[in-house]
Coordinates of N, CA and C and ligand atoms in Angstrom, one line a residue:
X1191 N -9.2 -16.0 -9.5 CA -9.0 -14.9 -8.4 C -9.9 -14.8 -7.7
X1192 N -9.7 -14.5 -6.1 CA -10.7 -14.3 -5.3 C -11.2 -12.8 -5.4
X1193 N -12.7 -12.8 -5.6 CA -13.3 -11.6 -5.8 C -14.7 -11.4 -5.3
X1194 N -15.1 -10.2 -4.8 CA -16.4 -10.0 -4.5 C -17.2 -8.8 -5.3
X1195 N -18.3 -9.0 -5.6 CA -18.9 -7.8 -6.4 C -19.8 -7.2 -5.5
X1196 N -19.6 -6.0 -5.3 CA -20.6 -5.2 -4.5 C -21.8 -4.5 -5.6
X1197 N -22.9 -5.0 -5.5 CA -23.7 -4.9 -6.4 C -25.1 -4.1 -6.2
X1198 N -25.5 -3.1 -6.8 CA -26.7 -2.4 -6.6 C -27.9 -3.1 -7.1
X1199 N -28.8 -3.3 -6.4 CA -30.0 -4.0 -6.8 C -31.0 -3.1 -7.4
X1200 N -30.8 -1.8 -7.3 CA -31.8 -0.7 -7.7 C -32.9 -0.5 -6.6
X1201 N -33.7 0.3 -6.9 CA -34.6 0.9 -5.7 C -35.8 0.0 -5.2
X1202 N -36.2 -0.9 -6.0 CA -37.4 -1.8 -5.5 C -38.0 -2.5 -6.6
X1203 N -38.5 -1.8 -7.6 CA -39.0 -2.3 -8.8 C -37.7 -3.3 -9.5
X1204 N -37.9 -4.5 -9.7 CA -37.1 -5.3 -10.2 C -36.5 -5.0 -11.5
X1205 N -37.3 -4.2 -12.4 CA -37.0 -3.8 -13.7 C -35.9 -2.8 -13.7
X1206 N -35.6 -2.2 -12.5 CA -34.7 -1.1 -12.4 C -33.2 -1.5 -12.1
X1207 N -32.9 -2.9 -12.2 CA -31.5 -3.4 -12.0 C -30.8 -3.3 -13.3
X1208 N -29.4 -2.9 -13.2 CA -28.7 -2.8 -14.4 C -28.4 -4.3 -15.2
X1209 N -28.1 -4.3 -16.4 CA -27.7 -5.4 -17.2 C -26.7 -6.1 -16.4
X1210 N -25.7 -5.2 -16.0 CA -24.3 -5.9 -15.5 C -24.7 -6.7 -14.1
X1211 N -25.6 -6.0 -13.3 CA -25.8 -6.5 -12.1 C -26.7 -7.9 -12.2
X1212 N -27.7 -7.8 -13.3 CA -28.4 -9.1 -13.5 C -27.5 -10.3 -14.0
X1213 N -26.5 -10.0 -14.8 CA -25.6 -11.0 -15.3 C -24.9 -11.5 -14.0
X1214 N -24.6 -10.8 -13.1 CA -23.7 -11.2 -12.0 C -24.8 -12.1 -11.0
X1215 N -26.0 -11.8 -10.9 CA -26.9 -12.5 -10.2 C -26.9 -13.8 -10.8
X1216 N -27.0 -14.0 -12.0 CA -27.1 -15.3 -12.8 C -25.9 -16.1 -12.5
X1217 N -24.8 -15.4 -12.5 CA -23.7 -16.4 -12.6 C -23.0 -16.4 -10.9
X1218 N -23.7 -16.1 -10.0 CA -23.1 -15.9 -8.7 C -23.2 -17.5 -8.2
X1219 N -22.1 -17.9 -7.2 CA -22.2 -19.0 -6.7 C -22.8 -18.7 -5.1
X1220 N -22.6 -17.5 -4.5 CA -23.1 -17.0 -3.4 C -23.7 -15.6 -3.5
X1221 N -24.8 -15.4 -3.0 CA -25.4 -14.0 -3.0 C -25.8 -13.7 -1.7
X1222 N -25.1 -12.6 -1.1 CA -25.5 -12.1 0.2 C -26.3 -10.9 0.1
X1223 N -27.5 -10.8 0.6 CA -28.4 -9.8 0.2 C -29.1 -9.2 1.5
X1224 N -29.6 -7.8 1.2 CA -30.2 -7.0 2.3 C -31.7 -7.1 2.0
X1225 N -32.4 -6.3 3.0 CA -33.8 -6.3 3.1 C -34.5 -5.7 2.0
X1226 N -33.8 -4.6 1.6 CA -34.7 -3.9 0.4 C -34.4 -4.5 -0.9
X1227 N -33.6 -5.6 -1.0 CA -33.6 -6.2 -2.3 C -34.7 -6.8 -2.8
X1228 N -35.3 -6.6 -4.1 CA -36.5 -7.3 -4.6 C -36.1 -8.8 -4.7
X1229 N -37.3 -9.6 -4.0 CA -37.1 -11.0 -4.1 C -37.3 -11.6 -5.5
X1230 N -37.8 -10.7 -6.4 CA -37.9 -11.3 -7.6 C -36.6 -11.4 -8.4
X1231 N -35.6 -10.4 -8.0 CA -34.2 -10.5 -8.6 C -33.6 -12.0 -8.4
X1232 N -33.8 -12.4 -7.0 CA -33.3 -13.8 -6.5 C -33.6 -14.8 -7.4
X1233 N -34.7 -14.7 -7.9 CA -35.3 -15.8 -8.9 C -34.4 -16.1 -10.1
X1234 N -33.4 -15.1 -10.4 CA -32.6 -15.2 -11.5 C -31.2 -15.9 -10.9
X1235 N -31.1 -16.2 -9.7 CA -30.0 -17.0 -9.3 C -29.8 -18.4 -9.9
X1236 N -28.6 -19.0 -10.2 CA -28.6 -20.2 -10.7 C -29.0 -21.2 -9.7
X1237 N -29.4 -22.4 -10.2 CA -29.6 -23.6 -9.3 C -28.5 -24.0 -8.6
X1238 N -28.7 -24.1 -7.2 CA -27.7 -24.5 -6.2 C -26.8 -23.2 -5.6
X1239 N -27.1 -22.0 -6.1 CA -26.5 -20.8 -5.5 C -26.9 -20.7 -4.2
X1240 N -26.0 -20.4 -3.4 CA -26.1 -20.1 -1.9 C -26.7 -18.7 -1.6
X1241 N -28.0 -18.6 -1.0 CA -28.6 -17.2 -0.9 C -28.5 -17.0 0.5
X1242 N -27.7 -15.9 1.1 CA -27.7 -15.7 2.3 C -28.3 -14.4 2.7
X1243 N -29.5 -14.3 3.6 CA -30.1 -12.8 3.8 C -29.5 -12.3 5.2
X1244 N -28.9 -11.1 4.9 CA -28.3 -10.5 6.1 C -29.2 -9.4 6.6
X1245 N -30.5 -9.1 6.2 CA -31.0 -8.0 6.5 C -31.7 -8.2 8.0
X1246 N -32.5 -7.1 8.4 CA -32.9 -7.2 9.6 C -33.9 -8.3 9.9
X1247 N -34.2 -8.8 11.0 CA -35.0 -10.1 11.1 C -35.8 -9.7 12.4
X1248 N -37.1 -9.8 12.4 CA -38.1 -9.5 13.5 C -37.9 -10.5 14.6
X1249 N -37.4 -10.2 15.7 CA -37.4 -11.1 16.7 C -36.3 -12.2 16.9
X1250 N -35.5 -11.9 15.7 CA -34.5 -13.0 15.7 C -33.2 -12.4 15.5
X1251 N -32.1 -12.9 15.9 CA -30.9 -12.2 15.5 C -30.6 -11.6 14.3
X1252 N -30.1 -10.4 14.2 CA -29.9 -9.8 12.8 C -28.3 -9.8 12.7
X1253 N -27.9 -10.0 11.5 CA -26.3 -9.8 11.4 C -25.8 -8.4 11.7
X1254 N -24.9 -8.3 12.2 CA -24.1 -7.1 12.7 C -23.2 -6.7 11.4
X1255 N -22.7 -5.4 11.2 CA -22.0 -5.1 10.1 C -20.5 -6.0 10.1
X1256 N -20.1 -6.3 11.3 CA -18.9 -7.1 11.5 C -19.2 -8.4 11.0
X1257 N -20.2 -9.0 11.4 CA -20.6 -10.4 10.8 C -20.7 -10.4 9.4
X1258 N -21.3 -9.5 8.9 CA -21.3 -9.5 7.4 C -20.0 -9.3 6.7
X1259 N -19.2 -8.4 7.4 CA -17.8 -8.4 6.8 C -17.0 -9.7 6.7
X1260 N -17.2 -10.3 7.9 CA -16.7 -11.6 8.1 C -17.1 -12.7 7.1
X1261 N -18.4 -12.7 6.9 CA -19.1 -13.7 6.1 C -18.4 -13.3 4.4
X1262 N -18.2 -12.0 4.1 CA -17.9 -11.8 2.7 C -16.4 -12.2 2.7
X1263 N -15.5 -12.2 3.6 CA -14.3 -12.7 3.6 C -14.2 -14.1 3.4
X1264 N -15.0 -14.8 4.4 CA -15.1 -16.3 4.2 C -15.5 -16.9 2.9
X1265 N -16.6 -16.3 2.4 CA -17.1 -16.7 1.3 C -16.2 -16.5 -0.2
X1266 N -15.5 -15.4 0.1 CA -14.4 -15.1 -0.9 C -13.1 -15.8 -1.1
X1267 N -12.8 -16.4 0.5 CA -11.8 -17.1 0.5 C -12.1 -18.5 0.0
X1268 N -13.3 -19.0 -0.1 CA -13.6 -20.2 -0.8 C -13.6 -20.2 -2.3
X1269 N -13.2 -19.1 -2.8 CA -12.8 -19.0 -4.2 C -14.1 -19.0 -5.0
X1270 N -15.3 -18.8 -4.5 CA -16.5 -18.8 -5.3 C -16.9 -17.4 -5.7
X1271 N -17.8 -17.3 -6.7 CA -18.3 -16.0 -7.2 C -19.2 -15.4 -6.2
X1272 N -18.7 -14.4 -5.5 CA -19.6 -13.7 -4.4 C -20.3 -12.5 -5.0
X1273 N -21.4 -12.3 -4.7 CA -22.2 -11.2 -5.1 C -22.7 -10.7 -3.8
X1274 N -22.3 -9.5 -3.6 CA -23.0 -8.9 -2.3 C -24.1 -7.7 -2.9
X1275 N -25.2 -8.2 -2.6 CA -26.4 -7.5 -3.2 C -27.0 -6.3 -2.4
X1276 N -26.9 -5.2 -2.8 CA -27.3 -4.1 -1.7 C -28.5 -3.3 -2.4
X1277 N -29.5 -2.8 -1.4 CA -30.6 -2.2 -2.3 C -30.1 -0.6 -2.7
X1278 N -30.6 -0.2 -3.9 CA -30.2 1.0 -4.6 C -29.0 1.0 -5.0
X1279 N -28.0 2.0 -4.7 CA -26.7 2.2 -5.1 C -25.8 1.6 -3.9
X1280 N -24.7 0.7 -4.0 CA -24.0 0.4 -2.7 C -23.3 1.3 -2.1
X1281 N -23.0 2.5 -3.0 CA -22.1 3.5 -2.3 C -22.9 4.6 -1.8
X1282 N -24.2 4.6 -1.9 CA -25.0 5.8 -1.3 C -25.6 5.3 0.0
X1283 N -25.2 5.8 1.1 CA -25.8 5.6 2.2 C -26.0 4.0 2.7
X1284 N -25.1 3.3 2.2 CA -25.2 1.6 2.3 C -24.3 0.9 2.8
X1285 N -23.1 1.5 3.4 CA -22.2 1.0 4.0 C -21.2 0.2 2.9
X1286 N -21.5 0.2 1.7 CA -20.7 -0.2 0.7 C -19.2 0.1 0.5
X1287 N -19.0 1.2 1.0 CA -17.6 1.6 1.1 C -16.8 1.0 2.2
X1288 N -17.5 0.8 3.3 CA -16.9 0.1 4.4 C -16.5 -1.5 4.0
X1289 N -17.6 -2.1 3.3 CA -17.4 -3.4 2.9 C -16.3 -3.4 1.9
X1290 N -16.0 -2.6 0.9 CA -14.9 -2.5 0.1 C -13.7 -2.5 0.8
X1291 N -13.7 -1.5 1.7 CA -12.4 -1.5 2.5 C -11.8 -2.6 3.3
X1292 N -13.0 -3.4 3.7 CA -12.5 -4.7 4.4 C -12.0 -5.7 3.2
X1293 N -12.5 -5.7 2.3 CA -12.1 -6.5 1.1 C -10.5 -6.1 0.7
X1294 N -10.4 -4.8 0.5 CA -9.1 -4.4 0.1 C -8.1 -4.6 1.2
X1295 N -8.4 -4.4 2.3 CA -7.4 -4.6 3.4 C -7.2 -6.1 3.6
X1296 N -7.9 -7.1 3.2 CA -7.6 -8.4 3.3 C -7.0 -8.8 1.9
X1297 N -6.9 -8.0 1.0 CA -6.1 -8.3 -0.3 C -7.1 -9.0 -1.2
X1298 N -8.4 -8.9 -1.1 CA -9.3 -9.4 -1.9 C -9.8 -8.5 -3.1
X1299 N -9.9 -8.9 -4.2 CA -10.2 -8.0 -5.3 C -11.8 -7.8 -5.0
X1300 N -12.2 -6.6 -5.6 CA -13.7 -6.2 -5.5 C -13.9 -5.3 -6.6
X1301 N -15.3 -5.5 -7.1 CA -15.8 -4.7 -8.1 C -17.0 -4.0 -7.7
X1302 N -17.3 -2.6 -7.8 CA -18.5 -2.1 -7.5 C -19.4 -2.0 -8.8
X1303 N -20.6 -2.5 -8.6 CA -21.5 -2.3 -9.8 C -22.6 -1.4 -9.3
X1304 N -22.7 -0.2 -9.8 CA -23.6 0.9 -9.3 C -24.9 0.6 -9.6
X1305 N -25.8 1.0 -8.6 CA -27.2 0.7 -8.9 C -28.1 2.1 -9.1
X1306 N -29.2 2.0 -9.3 CA -30.2 3.2 -9.3 C -30.7 3.2 -7.9
X1307 N -30.2 4.5 -7.4 CA -30.3 4.9 -6.0 C -32.0 5.3 -5.8
X1308 N -32.4 4.8 -4.5 CA -33.9 5.1 -4.2 C -33.8 6.7 -4.1
X1309 N -32.7 7.3 -3.7 CA -32.7 8.8 -3.6 C -33.3 9.6 -4.6
X1310 N -33.0 9.0 -5.9 CA -33.4 9.8 -7.1 C -34.6 9.0 -7.8
X1311 N -34.7 7.6 -7.7 CA -35.7 6.9 -8.2 C -37.2 7.1 -7.5
X1312 N -37.1 7.0 -6.2 CA -38.4 7.1 -5.6 C -39.0 8.5 -5.8
X1313 N -38.3 9.7 -5.6 CA -39.0 10.8 -6.3 C -39.3 10.8 -7.5
X1314 N -38.7 10.4 -8.5 CA -39.1 10.2 -9.8 C -40.3 9.6 -10.1
X1315 N -40.4 8.3 -9.4 CA -41.6 7.6 -9.7 C -42.8 8.3 -9.0
X1316 N -42.5 9.4 -8.2 CA -43.6 10.0 -7.5 C -44.0 11.4 -8.4
X1317 N -43.3 11.6 -9.7 CA -43.4 12.7 -10.3 C -42.7 13.9 -9.8
X1318 N -41.5 13.6 -9.2 CA -40.9 14.9 -8.5 C -39.4 14.9 -9.1
X1319 N -39.1 15.7 -9.9 CA -37.7 15.8 -10.5 C -36.9 16.5 -9.3
X1320 N -35.5 16.1 -9.0 CA -34.9 16.6 -8.0 C -34.4 18.0 -8.4
X1321 N -34.2 18.2 -9.8 CA -34.0 19.5 -10.2 C -34.8 20.1 -11.3
X1322 N -35.0 21.3 -11.5 CA -35.6 21.9 -12.5 C -35.1 23.2 -12.5
X1323 N -34.9 23.7 -13.8 CA -34.2 25.0 -13.9 C -35.0 26.1 -13.4
X1324 N -36.4 26.0 -13.2 CA -37.2 27.0 -12.7 C -37.1 27.0 -11.0
X1325 N -37.0 26.0 -10.5 CA -37.1 25.8 -9.0 C -35.8 25.3 -8.2
X1326 N -35.0 24.6 -8.8 CA -34.0 24.1 -8.1 C -32.7 23.7 -8.9
X1327 N -31.6 24.1 -8.6 CA -30.4 23.9 -9.2 C -29.5 23.1 -8.5
X1328 N -29.8 22.6 -7.4 CA -29.0 21.5 -6.7 C -29.9 20.7 -5.8
X1329 N -29.2 19.5 -5.6 CA -29.8 18.8 -4.4 C -28.9 18.0 -3.4
X1330 N -29.2 17.6 -2.3 CA -28.2 17.0 -1.5 C -28.9 15.7 -1.1
X1331 N -28.3 14.5 -1.0 CA -28.9 13.5 -0.3 C -28.1 13.2 1.0
X1332 N -29.1 13.2 1.8 CA -28.7 13.2 3.2 C -29.3 12.0 4.3
X1333 N -28.4 11.6 5.2 CA -29.1 10.6 6.0 C -29.9 11.2 7.1
X1334 N -31.0 10.5 7.5 CA -31.8 10.9 8.6 C -31.3 10.4 9.8
X1335 N -30.3 9.5 9.8 CA -29.9 8.7 11.1 C -28.4 8.5 11.1
X1336 N -27.8 9.3 11.9 CA -26.4 9.3 12.0 C -25.9 8.4 12.9
X1337 N -24.5 7.9 12.9 CA -23.9 6.9 13.7 C -24.2 7.5 15.1
X1338 N -24.8 6.6 16.1 CA -24.8 6.9 17.3 C -23.5 7.4 18.1
X1339 N -23.4 8.6 18.7 CA -22.1 8.7 19.3 C -21.3 9.6 18.6
X1340 N -21.8 9.9 17.2 CA -21.0 11.0 16.6 C -20.9 12.2 17.2
X1341 N -19.6 12.7 17.3 CA -19.5 14.0 18.0 C -20.2 15.2 17.4
X1342 N -20.0 15.5 16.0 CA -20.7 16.6 15.5 C -22.1 16.2 14.9
X1343 N -23.1 16.6 15.3 CA -24.4 16.3 14.9 C -24.7 17.1 13.4
X1344 N -25.2 16.5 12.6 CA -25.5 16.8 11.3 C -26.6 18.1 11.7
X1345 N -26.4 19.2 11.1 CA -27.2 20.5 11.2 C -28.2 20.6 9.8
X1346 N -29.3 20.1 9.8 CA -30.2 20.0 8.6 C -30.4 21.4 8.2
X1347 N -30.6 22.2 9.1 CA -31.0 23.7 8.6 C -29.7 24.5 8.1
X1348 N -28.6 23.9 7.9 CA -27.3 24.4 7.4 C -27.1 23.9 6.0
X1349 N -28.0 23.0 5.7 CA -27.8 22.5 4.2 C -28.2 23.4 3.2
X1350 N -27.4 23.9 2.2 CA -27.6 25.1 1.3 C -28.1 24.8 0.1
X1351 N -28.4 23.4 -0.3 CA -29.0 23.2 -1.6 C -30.4 23.4 -1.8
X1352 N -30.8 23.6 -3.0 CA -32.3 23.9 -3.1 C -33.3 22.7 -2.7
X1353 N -33.1 21.7 -3.1 CA -33.8 20.4 -2.9 C -32.8 19.6 -1.8
X1354 N -33.7 18.9 -0.9 CA -32.9 18.1 0.0 C -33.5 16.7 0.1
X1355 N -33.1 15.7 -0.1 CA -33.5 14.2 -0.2 C -33.0 13.6 1.1
X1356 N -33.9 13.1 2.0 CA -33.5 12.5 3.2 C -33.7 10.9 3.0
X1357 N -32.8 10.2 3.2 CA -33.0 8.6 3.5 C -33.0 8.3 5.0
X1358 N -33.8 7.4 5.3 CA -33.8 7.0 6.7 C -34.1 8.1 7.7
X1359 N -35.1 8.9 7.2 CA -35.4 10.2 7.8 C -36.9 9.9 8.8
X1360 N -37.5 8.9 8.7 CA -38.7 8.7 9.2 C -38.8 8.8 10.8
X1361 N -37.7 7.9 11.4 CA -37.8 8.0 12.8 C -37.5 9.5 13.4
X1362 N -36.5 10.2 12.9 CA -36.1 11.5 13.4 C -36.7 12.7 12.6
X1363 N -37.9 12.4 12.1 CA -38.6 13.6 11.2 C -38.7 14.7 12.1
X1364 N -39.2 14.6 13.4 CA -39.5 15.9 14.4 C -38.2 16.7 14.2
X1365 N -37.1 16.0 14.8 CA -35.9 16.8 14.9 C -35.3 17.4 13.7
X1366 N -35.4 16.8 12.6 CA -34.9 17.1 11.1 C -35.7 18.4 10.8
X1367 N -37.0 18.2 10.9 CA -37.8 19.3 10.5 C -37.7 20.7 11.4
X1368 N -37.5 20.5 12.6 CA -37.1 21.5 13.6 C -35.9 22.3 13.2
X1369 N -34.9 21.5 12.8 CA -33.6 22.2 12.4 C -33.8 23.0 10.9
X1370 N -34.7 22.1 9.9 CA -34.9 22.8 8.7 C -35.7 24.2 8.8
X1371 N -36.6 23.9 9.8 CA -37.5 25.4 9.9 C -36.6 26.6 10.4
X1372 N -35.6 26.3 10.9 CA -34.8 27.4 11.3 C -34.3 28.3 10.1
X1373 N -34.0 27.7 8.8 CA -33.6 28.4 7.6 C -34.8 28.2 6.6
X1374 N -35.6 27.5 6.6 CA -36.6 27.4 5.7 C -38.1 27.7 6.1
X1375 N -39.0 28.1 5.1 CA -40.3 28.6 5.6 C -41.0 27.4 5.8
X1376 N -42.1 27.7 6.8 CA -42.8 26.6 7.4 C -43.9 25.9 5.9
X1377 N -44.0 26.8 5.1 CA -44.7 26.6 3.8 C -44.0 25.6 2.9
X1378 N -42.7 25.4 3.1 CA -41.7 24.6 2.1 C -42.4 23.3 1.7
X1379 N -42.8 23.0 0.7 CA -43.3 21.6 0.4 C -42.3 20.6 0.7
X1380 N -43.0 19.4 1.0 CA -42.4 18.3 1.7 C -43.0 17.0 0.8
X1381 N -42.5 16.1 0.4 CA -43.2 14.8 -0.1 C -42.4 13.6 0.7
X1382 N -43.3 12.6 0.9 CA -42.6 11.3 1.7 C -43.2 10.3 0.7
X1383 N -42.2 9.5 0.1 CA -42.6 8.5 -0.9 C -42.2 7.2 -0.2
X1384 N -43.1 6.6 0.2 CA -43.0 5.3 1.0 C -42.9 4.0 -0.2
X1385 N -41.9 3.1 0.0 CA -41.7 1.9 -0.8 C -41.7 2.4 -2.3
X1386 N -41.1 3.4 -2.7 CA -41.0 4.0 -4.1 C -40.7 3.0 -5.1
X1387 N -41.1 3.0 -6.1 CA -41.2 2.4 -7.4 C -41.8 0.8 -7.3
X1388 N -42.1 0.5 -6.2 CA -42.8 -0.7 -6.0 C -44.4 -0.7 -6.2
X1389 N -45.0 -1.7 -6.3 CA -46.6 -1.8 -6.2 C -47.2 -1.2 -5.3
X1390 N -46.6 -1.3 -4.0 CA -47.0 -0.8 -2.7 C -46.7 0.9 -2.8
X1391 N -46.1 1.5 -3.7 CA -45.6 2.8 -3.4 C -46.9 3.5 -2.8
X1392 N -46.7 4.7 -1.9 CA -47.6 5.6 -1.3 C -46.8 7.0 -1.2
X1393 N -47.4 8.0 -1.7 CA -46.8 9.2 -1.5 C -47.8 10.1 -0.9
X1394 N -47.2 10.7 0.3 CA -47.8 11.8 1.0 C -47.2 13.2 0.7
X1395 N -48.2 14.1 0.5 CA -47.3 15.6 0.4 C -47.9 16.5 1.4
X1396 N -47.1 17.2 1.7 CA -47.4 18.2 3.0 C -46.4 19.7 3.0
X1397 N -46.1 20.2 4.0 CA -45.3 21.3 4.2 C -44.5 21.0 5.4
X1398 N -43.5 21.8 5.6 CA -42.5 21.4 6.7 C -43.3 21.7 8.0
X1399 N -44.2 22.5 8.0 CA -44.9 23.1 9.1 C -46.1 22.0 9.7
X1400 N -46.4 21.1 8.6 CA -47.5 20.1 8.9 C -47.0 18.7 8.9
X1401 N -45.7 18.4 8.1 CA -45.5 17.2 7.9 C -45.4 16.1 9.0
X1402 N -44.9 16.7 10.1 CA -44.8 15.6 11.1 C -46.0 15.1 11.7
X1403 N -47.0 15.9 12.0 CA -48.4 15.6 12.2 C -49.0 14.7 11.2
X1404 N -48.8 15.1 9.9 CA -49.4 14.4 8.7 C -48.8 12.9 8.8
X1405 N -47.3 12.9 8.8 CA -46.8 11.5 8.9 C -47.3 10.5 9.9
X1406 N -47.4 11.2 11.2 CA -48.0 10.4 12.1 C -49.3 9.9 12.0
X1407 N -50.2 10.9 11.6 CA -51.6 10.5 11.1 C -51.8 9.3 10.2
X1408 N -50.9 9.5 9.1 CA -50.9 8.5 8.0 C -50.2 7.4 8.3
X1409 N -49.5 7.1 9.4 CA -48.8 5.9 9.8 C -47.7 5.7 8.9
X1410 N -47.0 6.7 8.4 CA -45.7 6.6 7.7 C -44.6 5.6 8.2
X1411 N -44.2 4.8 7.4 CA -43.2 3.7 7.9 C -42.2 3.5 6.9
X1412 N -40.9 3.3 7.5 CA -39.7 3.1 6.4 C -40.1 1.7 5.5
X1413 N -39.5 1.8 4.5 CA -38.5 2.5 3.8 C -39.2 3.7 3.0
X1414 N -38.7 4.9 3.4 CA -39.3 6.1 2.7 C -38.2 7.1 2.3
X1415 N -38.4 7.8 1.2 CA -37.5 8.9 0.9 C -38.3 10.2 1.1
X1416 N -37.6 11.2 1.7 CA -38.3 12.5 2.0 C -37.8 13.4 1.3
X1417 N -38.5 14.2 0.3 CA -38.0 15.2 -0.3 C -38.6 16.6 0.1
X1418 N -37.6 17.6 0.3 CA -38.1 18.9 0.8 C -37.6 20.1 -0.2
X1419 N -38.5 20.8 -0.7 CA -38.1 21.8 -1.5 C -39.3 22.2 -2.7
X1420 N -39.2 23.1 -3.3 CA -40.2 23.6 -4.3 C -40.5 22.5 -5.4
X1421 N -39.5 21.7 -5.6 CA -39.7 20.7 -6.7 C -41.0 19.8 -6.5
X1422 N -41.3 19.7 -5.1 CA -42.4 18.8 -4.9 C -43.6 19.2 -5.6
X1423 N -43.7 20.6 -5.7 CA -44.9 21.3 -6.4 C -45.3 20.5 -7.7
X1424 N -44.2 20.1 -8.4 CA -44.2 19.5 -9.8 C -45.0 18.3 -9.8
X1425 N -45.1 17.6 -8.6 CA -46.1 16.4 -8.5 C -47.4 16.6 -9.0
X1426 N -47.9 18.0 -8.7 CA -49.3 18.3 -9.0 C -49.5 17.9 -10.5
X1427 N -48.6 18.2 -11.3 CA -48.6 18.1 -12.7 C -48.1 16.7 -13.4
X1428 N -47.1 16.2 -12.7 CA -46.2 15.2 -13.1 C -46.6 14.0 -12.3
X1429 N -47.2 14.0 -11.5 CA -47.5 12.9 -10.6 C -48.6 12.0 -11.3
X1430 N -48.5 10.5 -11.1 CA -49.4 9.7 -11.9 C -50.2 9.0 -10.7
Ligands
SAM2716 C1 -29.5 2.1 4.2 S1 -30.3 3.1 3.3 C2 -29.7 2.4 1.7 C3 -29.9 3.3 0.5 C4 -29.3 2.6 -0.8 N1 -28.2 2.3 -0.9 C5 -30.2 3.6 -2.1 O1 -29.2 3.9 -2.8 O2 -31.1 3.5 -2.4 C6 -31.9 2.6 3.2 C7 -33.0 3.9 3.0 O3 -33.1 4.1 1.7 C8 -34.4 4.5 1.4 N2 -35.2 3.6 0.5 C9 -34.6 2.4 -0.1 N3 -35.5 1.8 -1.0 C10 -36.5 2.7 -1.0 C11 -37.9 2.7 -1.6 N4 -38.1 1.6 -2.6 N5 -38.6 3.4 -1.4 C12 -38.4 4.6 -0.4 N6 -37.2 4.6 0.3 C13 -36.3 3.7 0.1 C14 -35.2 4.6 2.7 O4 -34.9 5.9 3.2 C15 -34.3 3.5 3.5 O5 -34.5 3.8 5.0

């Protein structure tokens, strides 16, 4: 039966892949993978497997979402075992739902294999629990980059959870912080976790009032998870 597996590769540390995902990587005929997938995981692919990189490429044509969708359909039509390997969890800010929709509409079976999302794993690796009964009962995972041309702009200041976790927030940090400071104190703690769970992880802590300047000074670059809220203080004790 024609089938595509939408598989979460985890947040960066190859050890954080699920058993099911690793088994699929080993038996796949075709693996279509993104930029944030650890290259160590691809070493498990079987000999002769076709590995197709569809992430961003500096100075060269990068695949559009439409081209990725087309590729998924083409490879599935060939009747081979197709693994679409995505960073973190496929259904968390990763267009996994869109890809599943394309398959469903084309009458091709799909299975999603959830992964460990960077939204939770990167803060954890930095010693920041997203909830703690003393400081935070709730968290929201929010994109820092909305679809261009979207009519209603996300109002970050209106998010009511105790902790906010921003993905893809580096380039719009100034605007996001401005929104947040309408409803949260400028002393609210903020952490930026770059390349979380990997050997190159870097953590920067600050406050809403100062984080934009500090991120600029420190040359913060994606991929980074940004955590806003009192739980960030726990890093002083739990951070390694
Ligand atoms: C397109 S989203 C995909 C998120 C993914 N589906 C997940 O569940 O982790 C990409 C963003 O995830 C975050 N991200 C992914 N891996 C990361 C890592 N190892 N460290 C920090 N942020 C990461 C960054 O905010 C990055 O810009």
